[in-house]
Amino acid sequence: MKQKVYQIPIPRRKKPKVSFYKPHATSIVETFVGEINGLPASDLEERSARSIAKLGGSYEFRVPFVAGRNLPGEAELDFMVDYNGVYQPAQVDGGFSHKAAAQKAEDAVKDAVIDAILGDGYLPVVRIPGDKLQTQADSDQTWREVLNA
């Protein structure tokens, strides 16, 4: 006796319509690529880079510093800004990660290492809190104040 094969129809799901938001030229939409000069960057760092460029300054991003022989410490500087021949080292602090006392103490040590390595001829490291960089306009104003522009 031959067995009968039953086929149960399975309804296919329809593909959802996907529509991508395309900002108009008149809308204010901030876009981030997540990197500066090929190095990973936060939104705060990208805003800062744009602000420095708007002000006519140049910068080096993510500058590594290693303390000299027999000295402890190494640190990475977010920005070394050259503005009108004045070099301003700067760290951009995210709002959530630099509030604890232990983190502030570690930041102070890193700043001291960078200041010691740089020596005379450079301004001391300035720390810019993330809450002053929440919008591009805020960032522009903050960097204007930091660089005395």
mmCIF file of N, CA and C in Angstrom:
data_model
loop_
_atom_site.group_PDB
_atom_site.id
_atom_site.type_symbol
_atom_site.label_atom_id
_atom_site.label_comp_id
_atom_site.label_asym_id
_atom_site.label_seq_id
_atom_site.Cartn_x
_atom_site.Cartn_y
_atom_site.Cartn_z
ATOM 1 N N MET A 1 0.826 -1.151 0.000
ATOM 2 C CA MET A 1 0.000 0.000 0.000
ATOM 3 C C MET A 1 0.896 1.248 0.000
ATOM 4 N N LYS A 2 0.558 2.165 -0.819
ATOM 5 C CA LYS A 2 1.341 3.369 -0.987
ATOM 6 C C LYS A 2 0.872 4.429 0.007
ATOM 7 N N GLN A 3 1.881 5.065 0.704
ATOM 8 C CA GLN A 3 1.532 6.109 1.670
ATOM 9 C C GLN A 3 1.290 7.428 0.969
ATOM 10 N N LYS A 4 0.313 8.111 1.495
ATOM 11 C CA LYS A 4 -0.027 9.389 0.933
ATOM 12 C C LYS A 4 0.755 10.475 1.672
ATOM 13 N N VAL A 5 1.396 11.375 0.932
ATOM 14 C CA VAL A 5 2.184 12.451 1.520
ATOM 15 C C VAL A 5 1.314 13.691 1.588
ATOM 16 N N TYR A 6 1.243 14.228 2.776
ATOM 17 C CA TYR A 6 0.478 15.449 2.965
ATOM 18 C C TYR A 6 1.425 16.639 3.008
ATOM 19 N N GLN A 7 1.046 17.671 2.344
ATOM 20 C CA GLN A 7 1.805 18.913 2.375
ATOM 21 C C GLN A 7 0.944 19.978 3.033
ATOM 22 N N ILE A 8 1.526 20.595 4.056
ATOM 23 C CA ILE A 8 0.815 21.649 4.757
ATOM 24 C C ILE A 8 1.391 22.977 4.277
ATOM 25 N N PRO A 9 0.543 23.823 3.738
ATOM 26 C CA PRO A 9 1.047 25.105 3.255
ATOM 27 C C PRO A 9 1.461 26.001 4.430
ATOM 28 N N ILE A 10 2.651 26.534 4.345
ATOM 29 C CA ILE A 10 3.159 27.447 5.369
ATOM 30 C C ILE A 10 3.103 28.851 4.797
ATOM 31 N N PRO A 11 2.392 29.729 5.468
ATOM 32 C CA PRO A 11 2.316 31.093 4.938
ATOM 33 C C PRO A 11 3.673 31.786 5.045
ATOM 34 N N ARG A 12 4.063 32.450 4.016
ATOM 35 C CA ARG A 12 5.332 33.173 3.979
ATOM 36 C C ARG A 12 5.137 34.554 4.583
ATOM 37 N N ARG A 13 6.148 34.961 5.345
ATOM 38 C CA ARG A 13 6.091 36.311 5.899
ATOM 39 C C ARG A 13 6.487 37.306 4.835
ATOM 40 N N LYS A 14 5.769 38.394 4.832
ATOM 41 C CA LYS A 14 6.104 39.447 3.886
ATOM 42 C C LYS A 14 7.298 40.219 4.415
ATOM 43 N N LYS A 15 8.162 40.608 3.511
ATOM 44 C CA LYS A 15 9.313 41.409 3.916
ATOM 45 C C LYS A 15 8.826 42.788 4.326
ATOM 46 N N PRO A 16 9.316 43.262 5.465
ATOM 47 C CA PRO A 16 8.873 44.592 5.890
ATOM 48 C C PRO A 16 9.472 45.669 4.995
ATOM 49 N N LYS A 17 8.711 46.705 4.811
ATOM 50 C CA LYS A 17 9.209 47.828 4.035
ATOM 51 C C LYS A 17 10.200 48.587 4.898
ATOM 52 N N VAL A 18 11.365 48.822 4.374
ATOM 53 C CA VAL A 18 12.389 49.550 5.101
ATOM 54 C C VAL A 18 12.544 50.908 4.443
ATOM 55 N N SER A 19 12.393 51.919 5.255
ATOM 56 C CA SER A 19 12.616 53.252 4.715
ATOM 57 C C SER A 19 13.686 53.919 5.560
ATOM 58 N N PHE A 20 14.659 54.486 4.919
ATOM 59 C CA PHE A 20 15.744 55.146 5.603
ATOM 60 C C PHE A 20 15.469 56.641 5.669
ATOM 61 N N TYR A 21 15.827 57.199 6.801
ATOM 62 C CA TYR A 21 15.642 58.635 6.977
ATOM 63 C C TYR A 21 16.715 59.372 6.188
ATOM 64 N N LYS A 22 16.291 60.241 5.343
ATOM 65 C CA LYS A 22 17.227 61.059 4.575
ATOM 66 C C LYS A 22 17.021 62.505 5.002
ATOM 67 N N PRO A 23 17.999 63.054 5.719
ATOM 68 C CA PRO A 23 17.817 64.428 6.183
ATOM 69 C C PRO A 23 17.802 65.409 5.024
ATOM 70 N N HIS A 24 16.977 66.412 5.158
ATOM 71 C CA HIS A 24 16.932 67.471 4.160
ATOM 72 C C HIS A 24 18.104 68.405 4.390
ATOM 73 N N ALA A 25 18.456 69.134 3.390
ATOM 74 C CA ALA A 25 19.587 70.048 3.508
ATOM 75 C C ALA A 25 19.339 71.112 4.565
ATOM 76 N N THR A 26 18.087 71.416 4.824
ATOM 77 C CA THR A 26 17.785 72.462 5.791
ATOM 78 C C THR A 26 17.711 71.941 7.219
ATOM 79 N N SER A 27 17.608 70.624 7.410
ATOM 80 C CA SER A 27 17.499 70.103 8.768
ATOM 81 C C SER A 27 18.879 70.045 9.425
ATOM 82 N N ILE A 28 18.876 70.146 10.750
ATOM 83 C CA ILE A 28 20.133 70.102 11.493
ATOM 84 C C ILE A 28 20.276 68.696 12.049
ATOM 85 N N VAL A 29 21.109 67.900 11.414
ATOM 86 C CA VAL A 29 21.353 66.540 11.844
ATOM 87 C C VAL A 29 22.854 66.375 11.999
ATOM 88 N N GLU A 30 23.250 65.942 13.161
ATOM 89 C CA GLU A 30 24.664 65.752 13.421
ATOM 90 C C GLU A 30 25.013 64.302 13.095
ATOM 91 N N THR A 31 26.026 64.101 12.306
ATOM 92 C CA THR A 31 26.446 62.748 11.974
ATOM 93 C C THR A 31 27.855 62.519 12.499
ATOM 94 N N PHE A 32 28.089 61.305 12.959
ATOM 95 C CA PHE A 32 29.390 60.925 13.484
ATOM 96 C C PHE A 32 29.868 59.681 12.752
ATOM 97 N N VAL A 33 31.154 59.610 12.519
ATOM 98 C CA VAL A 33 31.713 58.440 11.852
ATOM 99 C C VAL A 33 32.440 57.525 12.832
ATOM 100 N N GLY A 34 32.671 58.005 14.060
ATOM 101 C CA GLY A 34 33.307 57.164 15.066
ATOM 102 C C GLY A 34 34.813 57.130 14.980
ATOM 103 N N GLU A 35 35.394 58.012 14.182
ATOM 104 C CA GLU A 35 36.861 58.047 14.110
ATOM 105 C C GLU A 35 37.357 59.416 13.676
ATOM 106 N N ILE A 36 38.595 59.685 14.062
ATOM 107 C CA ILE A 36 39.302 60.893 13.646
ATOM 108 C C ILE A 36 40.669 60.433 13.158
ATOM 109 N N ASN A 37 41.001 60.774 11.945
ATOM 110 C CA ASN A 37 42.286 60.383 11.349
ATOM 111 C C ASN A 37 42.534 58.875 11.450
ATOM 112 N N GLY A 38 41.485 58.093 11.298
ATOM 113 C CA GLY A 38 41.616 56.638 11.332
ATOM 114 C C GLY A 38 41.658 56.032 12.723
ATOM 115 N N LEU A 39 41.568 56.853 13.763
ATOM 116 C CA LEU A 39 41.582 56.347 15.137
ATOM 117 C C LEU A 39 40.181 56.446 15.729
ATOM 118 N N PRO A 40 39.792 55.484 16.561
ATOM 119 C CA PRO A 40 38.448 55.516 17.142
ATOM 120 C C PRO A 40 38.232 56.778 17.973
ATOM 121 N N ALA A 41 37.038 57.354 17.858
ATOM 122 C CA ALA A 41 36.727 58.596 18.565
ATOM 123 C C ALA A 41 35.281 58.595 19.037
ATOM 124 N N SER A 42 35.060 59.265 20.159
ATOM 125 C CA SER A 42 33.702 59.420 20.675
ATOM 126 C C SER A 42 33.036 60.611 19.993
ATOM 127 N N ASP A 43 31.747 60.768 20.233
ATOM 128 C CA ASP A 43 31.039 61.917 19.671
ATOM 129 C C ASP A 43 31.597 63.226 20.220
ATOM 130 N N LEU A 44 31.985 63.223 21.491
ATOM 131 C CA LEU A 44 32.550 64.434 22.092
ATOM 132 C C LEU A 44 33.882 64.805 21.423
ATOM 133 N N GLU A 45 34.672 63.794 21.125
ATOM 134 C CA GLU A 45 35.962 64.045 20.465
ATOM 135 C C GLU A 45 35.759 64.529 19.035
ATOM 136 N N GLU A 46 34.762 63.969 18.344
ATOM 137 C CA GLU A 46 34.492 64.437 16.976
ATOM 138 C C GLU A 46 34.008 65.885 16.971
ATOM 139 N N ARG A 47 33.131 66.222 17.912
ATOM 140 C CA ARG A 47 32.679 67.617 18.011
ATOM 141 C C ARG A 47 33.856 68.541 18.285
ATOM 142 N N SER A 48 34.747 68.102 19.179
ATOM 143 C CA SER A 48 35.916 68.912 19.510
ATOM 144 C C SER A 48 36.806 69.121 18.284
ATOM 145 N N ALA A 49 37.018 68.081 17.523
ATOM 146 C CA ALA A 49 37.844 68.198 16.319
ATOM 147 C C ALA A 49 37.232 69.195 15.335
ATOM 148 N N ARG A 50 35.917 69.149 15.182
ATOM 149 C CA ARG A 50 35.246 70.100 14.290
ATOM 150 C C ARG A 50 35.396 71.530 14.796
ATOM 151 N N SER A 51 35.266 71.701 16.112
ATOM 152 C CA SER A 51 35.384 73.038 16.697
ATOM 153 C C SER A 51 36.789 73.605 16.502
ATOM 154 N N ILE A 52 37.794 72.783 16.736
ATOM 155 C CA ILE A 52 39.180 73.238 16.570
ATOM 156 C C ILE A 52 39.422 73.648 15.123
ATOM 157 N N ALA A 53 38.925 72.838 14.188
ATOM 158 C CA ALA A 53 39.094 73.162 12.768
ATOM 159 C C ALA A 53 38.362 74.451 12.409
ATOM 160 N N LYS A 54 37.152 74.651 12.957
ATOM 161 C CA LYS A 54 36.394 75.880 12.686
ATOM 162 C C LYS A 54 37.154 77.116 13.151
ATOM 163 N N LEU A 55 37.843 76.984 14.277
ATOM 164 C CA LEU A 55 38.579 78.118 14.834
ATOM 165 C C LEU A 55 39.911 78.367 14.123
ATOM 166 N N GLY A 56 40.264 77.471 13.197
ATOM 167 C CA GLY A 56 41.496 77.655 12.438
ATOM 168 C C GLY A 56 42.719 77.026 13.085
ATOM 169 N N GLY A 57 42.504 76.198 14.096
ATOM 170 C CA GLY A 57 43.623 75.520 14.749
ATOM 171 C C GLY A 57 43.910 74.184 14.100
ATOM 172 N N SER A 58 45.050 73.627 14.424
ATOM 173 C CA SER A 58 45.367 72.266 13.969
ATOM 174 C C SER A 58 45.582 71.421 15.220
ATOM 175 N N TYR A 59 45.511 70.131 15.067
ATOM 176 C CA TYR A 59 45.624 69.261 16.234
ATOM 177 C C TYR A 59 46.210 67.919 15.846
ATOM 178 N N GLU A 60 46.745 67.258 16.856
ATOM 179 C CA GLU A 60 47.146 65.863 16.722
ATOM 180 C C GLU A 60 46.247 65.112 17.694
ATOM 181 N N PHE A 61 45.675 64.008 17.241
ATOM 182 C CA PHE A 61 44.694 63.265 18.030
ATOM 183 C C PHE A 61 45.323 62.011 18.603
ATOM 184 N N ARG A 62 44.989 61.716 19.849
ATOM 185 C CA ARG A 62 45.458 60.529 20.572
ATOM 186 C C ARG A 62 46.979 60.427 20.574
ATOM 187 N N VAL A 63 47.595 61.344 21.255
ATOM 188 C CA VAL A 63 49.059 61.402 21.331
ATOM 189 C C VAL A 63 49.522 60.570 22.525
ATOM 190 N N PRO A 64 50.354 59.523 22.291
ATOM 191 C CA PRO A 64 50.828 58.710 23.419
ATOM 192 C C PRO A 64 52.035 59.361 24.097
ATOM 193 N N PHE A 65 52.087 59.263 25.420
ATOM 194 C CA PHE A 65 53.215 59.747 26.204
ATOM 195 C C PHE A 65 53.664 58.636 27.130
ATOM 196 N N VAL A 66 54.969 58.392 27.166
ATOM 197 C CA VAL A 66 55.538 57.401 28.072
ATOM 198 C C VAL A 66 56.584 58.126 28.905
ATOM 199 N N ALA A 67 56.518 57.944 30.222
ATOM 200 C CA ALA A 67 57.459 58.608 31.114
ATOM 201 C C ALA A 67 58.875 58.105 30.826
ATOM 202 N N GLY A 68 59.838 58.910 31.188
ATOM 203 C CA GLY A 68 61.242 58.579 30.935
ATOM 204 C C GLY A 68 61.730 57.380 31.717
ATOM 205 N N ARG A 69 62.973 57.068 31.522
ATOM 206 C CA ARG A 69 63.602 55.909 32.148
ATOM 207 C C ARG A 69 63.499 55.998 33.672
ATOM 208 N N ASN A 70 63.160 54.884 34.292
ATOM 209 C CA ASN A 70 63.014 54.756 35.744
ATOM 210 C C ASN A 70 61.901 55.634 36.320
ATOM 211 N N LEU A 71 61.000 56.117 35.475
ATOM 212 C CA LEU A 71 59.865 56.896 35.948
ATOM 213 C C LEU A 71 58.584 56.143 35.587
ATOM 214 N N PRO A 72 57.656 56.051 36.539
ATOM 215 C CA PRO A 72 56.423 55.315 36.251
ATOM 216 C C PRO A 72 55.462 56.161 35.429
ATOM 217 N N GLY A 73 54.651 55.501 34.659
ATOM 218 C CA GLY A 73 53.538 56.179 34.018
ATOM 219 C C GLY A 73 53.591 56.265 32.525
ATOM 220 N N GLU A 74 52.421 56.186 31.971
ATOM 221 C CA GLU A 74 52.205 56.453 30.561
ATOM 222 C C GLU A 74 50.787 56.972 30.429
ATOM 223 N N ALA A 75 50.567 57.763 29.421
ATOM 224 C CA ALA A 75 49.253 58.369 29.255
ATOM 225 C C ALA A 75 49.012 58.654 27.782
ATOM 226 N N GLU A 76 47.737 58.808 27.444
ATOM 227 C CA GLU A 76 47.373 59.177 26.085
ATOM 228 C C GLU A 76 46.611 60.488 26.148
ATOM 229 N N LEU A 77 47.075 61.445 25.384
ATOM 230 C CA LEU A 77 46.464 62.764 25.333
ATOM 231 C C LEU A 77 45.448 62.772 24.200
ATOM 232 N N ASP A 78 44.244 63.263 24.471
ATOM 233 C CA ASP A 78 43.210 63.302 23.437
ATOM 234 C C ASP A 78 43.584 64.262 22.312
ATOM 235 N N PHE A 79 43.949 65.486 22.659
ATOM 236 C CA PHE A 79 44.280 66.487 21.642
ATOM 237 C C PHE A 79 45.513 67.285 22.045
ATOM 238 N N MET A 80 46.422 67.457 21.100
ATOM 239 C CA MET A 80 47.481 68.451 21.224
ATOM 240 C C MET A 80 47.136 69.494 20.170
ATOM 241 N N VAL A 81 46.653 70.636 20.631
ATOM 242 C CA VAL A 81 46.134 71.661 19.732
ATOM 243 C C VAL A 81 47.186 72.744 19.517
ATOM 244 N N ASP A 82 47.409 73.089 18.266
ATOM 245 C CA ASP A 82 48.279 74.213 17.903
ATOM 246 C C ASP A 82 47.362 75.319 17.414
ATOM 247 N N TYR A 83 47.271 76.368 18.224
ATOM 248 C CA TYR A 83 46.424 77.500 17.856
ATOM 249 C C TYR A 83 47.273 78.762 17.912
ATOM 250 N N ASN A 84 47.548 79.315 16.755
ATOM 251 C CA ASN A 84 48.379 80.524 16.636
ATOM 252 C C ASN A 84 49.743 80.361 17.298
ATOM 253 N N GLY A 85 50.346 79.195 17.137
ATOM 254 C CA GLY A 85 51.682 78.950 17.672
ATOM 255 C C GLY A 85 51.725 78.597 19.140
ATOM 256 N N VAL A 86 50.571 78.515 19.785
ATOM 257 C CA VAL A 86 50.499 78.124 21.195
ATOM 258 C C VAL A 86 49.978 76.695 21.249
ATOM 259 N N TYR A 87 50.714 75.847 21.968
ATOM 260 C CA TYR A 87 50.325 74.444 22.062
ATOM 261 C C TYR A 87 49.527 74.210 23.336
ATOM 262 N N GLN A 88 48.301 73.709 23.163
ATOM 263 C CA GLN A 88 47.412 73.449 24.288
ATOM 264 C C GLN A 88 47.071 71.961 24.331
ATOM 265 N N PRO A 89 47.614 71.218 25.300
ATOM 266 C CA PRO A 89 47.199 69.822 25.460
ATOM 267 C C PRO A 89 45.822 69.776 26.120
ATOM 268 N N ALA A 90 44.959 68.904 25.640
ATOM 269 C CA ALA A 90 43.590 68.843 26.165
ATOM 270 C C ALA A 90 43.083 67.408 26.233
ATOM 271 N N GLN A 91 42.329 67.147 27.287
ATOM 272 C CA GLN A 91 41.656 65.869 27.467
ATOM 273 C C GLN A 91 40.154 66.132 27.448
ATOM 274 N N VAL A 92 39.427 65.314 26.713
ATOM 275 C CA VAL A 92 37.966 65.416 26.656
ATOM 276 C C VAL A 92 37.415 64.301 27.543
ATOM 277 N N ASP A 93 36.686 64.705 28.578
ATOM 278 C CA ASP A 93 36.157 63.741 29.541
ATOM 279 C C ASP A 93 34.692 63.463 29.282
ATOM 280 N N GLY A 94 34.357 62.182 29.185
ATOM 281 C CA GLY A 94 32.960 61.800 29.106
ATOM 282 C C GLY A 94 32.308 62.045 30.463
ATOM 283 N N GLY A 95 31.046 62.361 30.455
ATOM 284 C CA GLY A 95 30.359 62.716 31.685
ATOM 285 C C GLY A 95 30.284 61.600 32.707
ATOM 286 N N PHE A 96 30.133 60.365 32.275
ATOM 287 C CA PHE A 96 29.910 59.275 33.222
ATOM 288 C C PHE A 96 31.194 58.642 33.722
ATOM 289 N N SER A 97 32.281 58.736 32.985
ATOM 290 C CA SER A 97 33.468 57.966 33.349
ATOM 291 C C SER A 97 34.500 58.730 34.155
ATOM 292 N N HIS A 98 34.336 60.011 34.323
ATOM 293 C CA HIS A 98 35.366 60.780 35.025
ATOM 294 C C HIS A 98 34.797 61.514 36.238
ATOM 295 N N LYS A 99 33.789 60.938 36.896
ATOM 296 C CA LYS A 99 33.176 61.590 38.045
ATOM 297 C C LYS A 99 33.627 61.007 39.370
ATOM 298 N N ALA A 100 34.000 59.739 39.384
ATOM 299 C CA ALA A 100 34.391 59.094 40.631
ATOM 300 C C ALA A 100 35.723 59.659 41.124
ATOM 301 N N ALA A 101 35.900 59.666 42.442
ATOM 302 C CA ALA A 101 37.124 60.206 43.033
ATOM 303 C C ALA A 101 38.353 59.430 42.568
ATOM 304 N N ALA A 102 38.222 58.116 42.469
ATOM 305 C CA ALA A 102 39.358 57.300 42.027
ATOM 306 C C ALA A 102 39.751 57.646 40.595
ATOM 307 N N GLN A 103 38.765 57.854 39.730
ATOM 308 C CA GLN A 103 39.056 58.200 38.337
ATOM 309 C C GLN A 103 39.677 59.589 38.252
ATOM 310 N N LYS A 104 39.188 60.524 39.075
ATOM 311 C CA LYS A 104 39.762 61.875 39.069
ATOM 312 C C LYS A 104 41.218 61.852 39.518
ATOM 313 N N ALA A 105 41.526 61.004 40.514
ATOM 314 C CA ALA A 105 42.910 60.882 40.981
ATOM 315 C C ALA A 105 43.799 60.296 39.883
ATOM 316 N N GLU A 106 43.291 59.288 39.185
ATOM 317 C CA GLU A 106 44.054 58.688 38.078
ATOM 318 C C GLU A 106 44.265 59.707 36.957
ATOM 319 N N ASP A 107 43.240 60.503 36.668
ATOM 320 C CA ASP A 107 43.362 61.553 35.654
ATOM 321 C C ASP A 107 44.422 62.579 36.044
ATOM 322 N N ALA A 108 44.464 62.942 37.329
ATOM 323 C CA ALA A 108 45.457 63.914 37.808
ATOM 324 C C ALA A 108 46.871 63.380 37.627
ATOM 325 N N VAL A 109 47.063 62.087 37.886
ATOM 326 C CA VAL A 109 48.387 61.476 37.705
ATOM 327 C C VAL A 109 48.778 61.499 36.225
ATOM 328 N N LYS A 110 47.846 61.137 35.356
ATOM 329 C CA LYS A 110 48.134 61.144 33.921
ATOM 330 C C LYS A 110 48.460 62.550 33.427
ATOM 331 N N ASP A 111 47.710 63.532 33.915
ATOM 332 C CA ASP A 111 47.982 64.921 33.528
ATOM 333 C C ASP A 111 49.360 65.353 33.997
ATOM 334 N N ALA A 112 49.737 64.948 35.222
ATOM 335 C CA ALA A 112 51.058 65.297 35.755
ATOM 336 C C ALA A 112 52.168 64.657 34.917
ATOM 337 N N VAL A 113 51.951 63.416 34.485
ATOM 338 C CA VAL A 113 52.948 62.736 33.638
ATOM 339 C C VAL A 113 53.113 63.501 32.323
ATOM 340 N N ILE A 114 52.007 63.873 31.706
ATOM 341 C CA ILE A 114 52.067 64.598 30.431
ATOM 342 C C ILE A 114 52.714 65.961 30.619
ATOM 343 N N ASP A 115 52.333 66.673 31.668
ATOM 344 C CA ASP A 115 52.924 67.992 31.930
ATOM 345 C C ASP A 115 54.433 67.881 32.165
ATOM 346 N N ALA A 116 54.858 66.839 32.890
ATOM 347 C CA ALA A 116 56.282 66.656 33.167
ATOM 348 C C ALA A 116 57.060 66.330 31.891
ATOM 349 N N ILE A 117 56.474 65.524 31.031
ATOM 350 C CA ILE A 117 57.151 65.162 29.781
ATOM 351 C C ILE A 117 57.237 66.370 28.860
ATOM 352 N N LEU A 118 56.166 67.130 28.759
ATOM 353 C CA LEU A 118 56.162 68.296 27.875
ATOM 354 C C LEU A 118 57.088 69.391 28.376
ATOM 355 N N GLY A 119 57.094 69.625 29.668
ATOM 356 C CA GLY A 119 57.980 70.633 30.245
ATOM 357 C C GLY A 119 57.572 72.047 29.869
ATOM 358 N N ASP A 120 58.555 72.939 29.880
ATOM 359 C CA ASP A 120 58.298 74.347 29.573
ATOM 360 C C ASP A 120 57.954 74.520 28.100
ATOM 361 N N GLY A 121 57.241 75.567 27.808
ATOM 362 C CA GLY A 121 56.876 75.870 26.432
ATOM 363 C C GLY A 121 55.497 75.376 26.052
ATOM 364 N N TYR A 122 54.892 74.615 26.948
ATOM 365 C CA TYR A 122 53.537 74.114 26.703
ATOM 366 C C TYR A 122 52.645 74.543 27.858
ATOM 367 N N LEU A 123 51.402 74.793 27.565
ATOM 368 C CA LEU A 123 50.434 75.069 28.609
ATOM 369 C C LEU A 123 50.108 73.769 29.344
ATOM 370 N N PRO A 124 49.640 73.852 30.583
ATOM 371 C CA PRO A 124 49.253 72.620 31.284
ATOM 372 C C PRO A 124 48.027 71.977 30.631
ATOM 373 N N VAL A 125 47.884 70.685 30.858
ATOM 374 C CA VAL A 125 46.751 69.938 30.300
ATOM 375 C C VAL A 125 45.454 70.517 30.852
ATOM 376 N N VAL A 126 44.517 70.765 29.951
ATOM 377 C CA VAL A 126 43.190 71.227 30.351
ATOM 378 C C VAL A 126 42.212 70.079 30.132
ATOM 379 N N ARG A 127 41.325 69.875 31.103
ATOM 380 C CA ARG A 127 40.297 68.845 30.996
ATOM 381 C C ARG A 127 38.972 69.503 30.686
ATOM 382 N N ILE A 128 38.318 69.024 29.640
ATOM 383 C CA ILE A 128 37.041 69.591 29.216
ATOM 384 C C ILE A 128 35.952 68.573 29.529
ATOM 385 N N PRO A 129 35.039 68.916 30.442
ATOM 386 C CA PRO A 129 33.981 67.965 30.790
ATOM 387 C C PRO A 129 32.986 67.771 29.647
ATOM 388 N N GLY A 130 32.477 66.570 29.540
ATOM 389 C CA GLY A 130 31.560 66.224 28.458
ATOM 390 C C GLY A 130 30.277 67.026 28.443
ATOM 391 N N ASP A 131 29.837 67.511 29.612
ATOM 392 C CA ASP A 131 28.594 68.277 29.616
ATOM 393 C C ASP A 131 28.748 69.645 28.957
ATOM 394 N N LYS A 132 29.978 70.068 28.676
ATOM 395 C CA LYS A 132 30.198 71.316 27.948
ATOM 396 C C LYS A 132 30.311 71.082 26.445
ATOM 397 N N LEU A 133 30.150 69.821 26.023
ATOM 398 C CA LEU A 133 30.307 69.464 24.614
ATOM 399 C C LEU A 133 29.084 68.725 24.076
ATOM 400 N N GLN A 134 27.910 68.988 24.630
ATOM 401 C CA GLN A 134 26.721 68.224 24.264
ATOM 402 C C GLN A 134 26.171 68.549 22.879
ATOM 403 N N THR A 135 26.404 69.751 22.401
ATOM 404 C CA THR A 135 26.002 70.119 21.044
ATOM 405 C C THR A 135 27.204 70.741 20.352
ATOM 406 N N GLN A 136 27.131 70.872 19.045
ATOM 407 C CA GLN A 136 28.238 71.474 18.316
ATOM 408 C C GLN A 136 28.422 72.936 18.721
ATOM 409 N N ALA A 137 27.310 73.636 18.971
ATOM 410 C CA ALA A 137 27.402 75.035 19.403
ATOM 411 C C ALA A 137 28.085 75.139 20.769
ATOM 412 N N ASP A 138 27.741 74.218 21.689
ATOM 413 C CA ASP A 138 28.393 74.198 23.005
ATOM 414 C C ASP A 138 29.889 73.936 22.853
ATOM 415 N N SER A 139 30.214 72.986 21.994
ATOM 416 C CA SER A 139 31.611 72.638 21.764
ATOM 417 C C SER A 139 32.383 73.823 21.186
ATOM 418 N N ASP A 140 31.792 74.505 20.211
ATOM 419 C CA ASP A 140 32.449 75.671 19.611
ATOM 420 C C ASP A 140 32.735 76.734 20.669
ATOM 421 N N GLN A 141 31.743 77.001 21.514
ATOM 422 C CA GLN A 141 31.903 78.016 22.558
ATOM 423 C C GLN A 141 32.976 77.595 23.569
ATOM 424 N N THR A 142 32.951 76.349 23.991
ATOM 425 C CA THR A 142 33.916 75.862 24.968
ATOM 426 C C THR A 142 35.341 75.945 24.435
ATOM 427 N N TRP A 143 35.542 75.515 23.189
ATOM 428 C CA TRP A 143 36.894 75.568 22.614
ATOM 429 C C TRP A 143 37.327 77.011 22.369
ATOM 430 N N ARG A 144 36.385 77.886 22.067
ATOM 431 C CA ARG A 144 36.710 79.307 21.925
ATOM 432 C C ARG A 144 37.275 79.836 23.245
ATOM 433 N N GLU A 145 36.661 79.426 24.366
ATOM 434 C CA GLU A 145 37.126 79.858 25.671
ATOM 435 C C GLU A 145 38.470 79.215 26.030
ATOM 436 N N VAL A 146 38.627 77.931 25.727
ATOM 437 C CA VAL A 146 39.880 77.222 26.061
ATOM 438 C C VAL A 146 41.056 77.823 25.296
ATOM 439 N N LEU A 147 40.843 78.131 24.022
ATOM 440 C CA LEU A 147 41.926 78.630 23.169
ATOM 441 C C LEU A 147 42.028 80.155 23.166
ATOM 442 N N ASN A 148 41.172 80.815 23.940
ATOM 443 C CA ASN A 148 41.156 82.284 23.977
ATOM 444 C C ASN A 148 40.998 82.867 22.583
ATOM 445 N N ALA A 149 40.094 82.286 21.818
ATOM 446 C CA ALA A 149 39.901 82.731 20.425
ATOM 447 C C ALA A 149 38.883 83.848 20.329
#
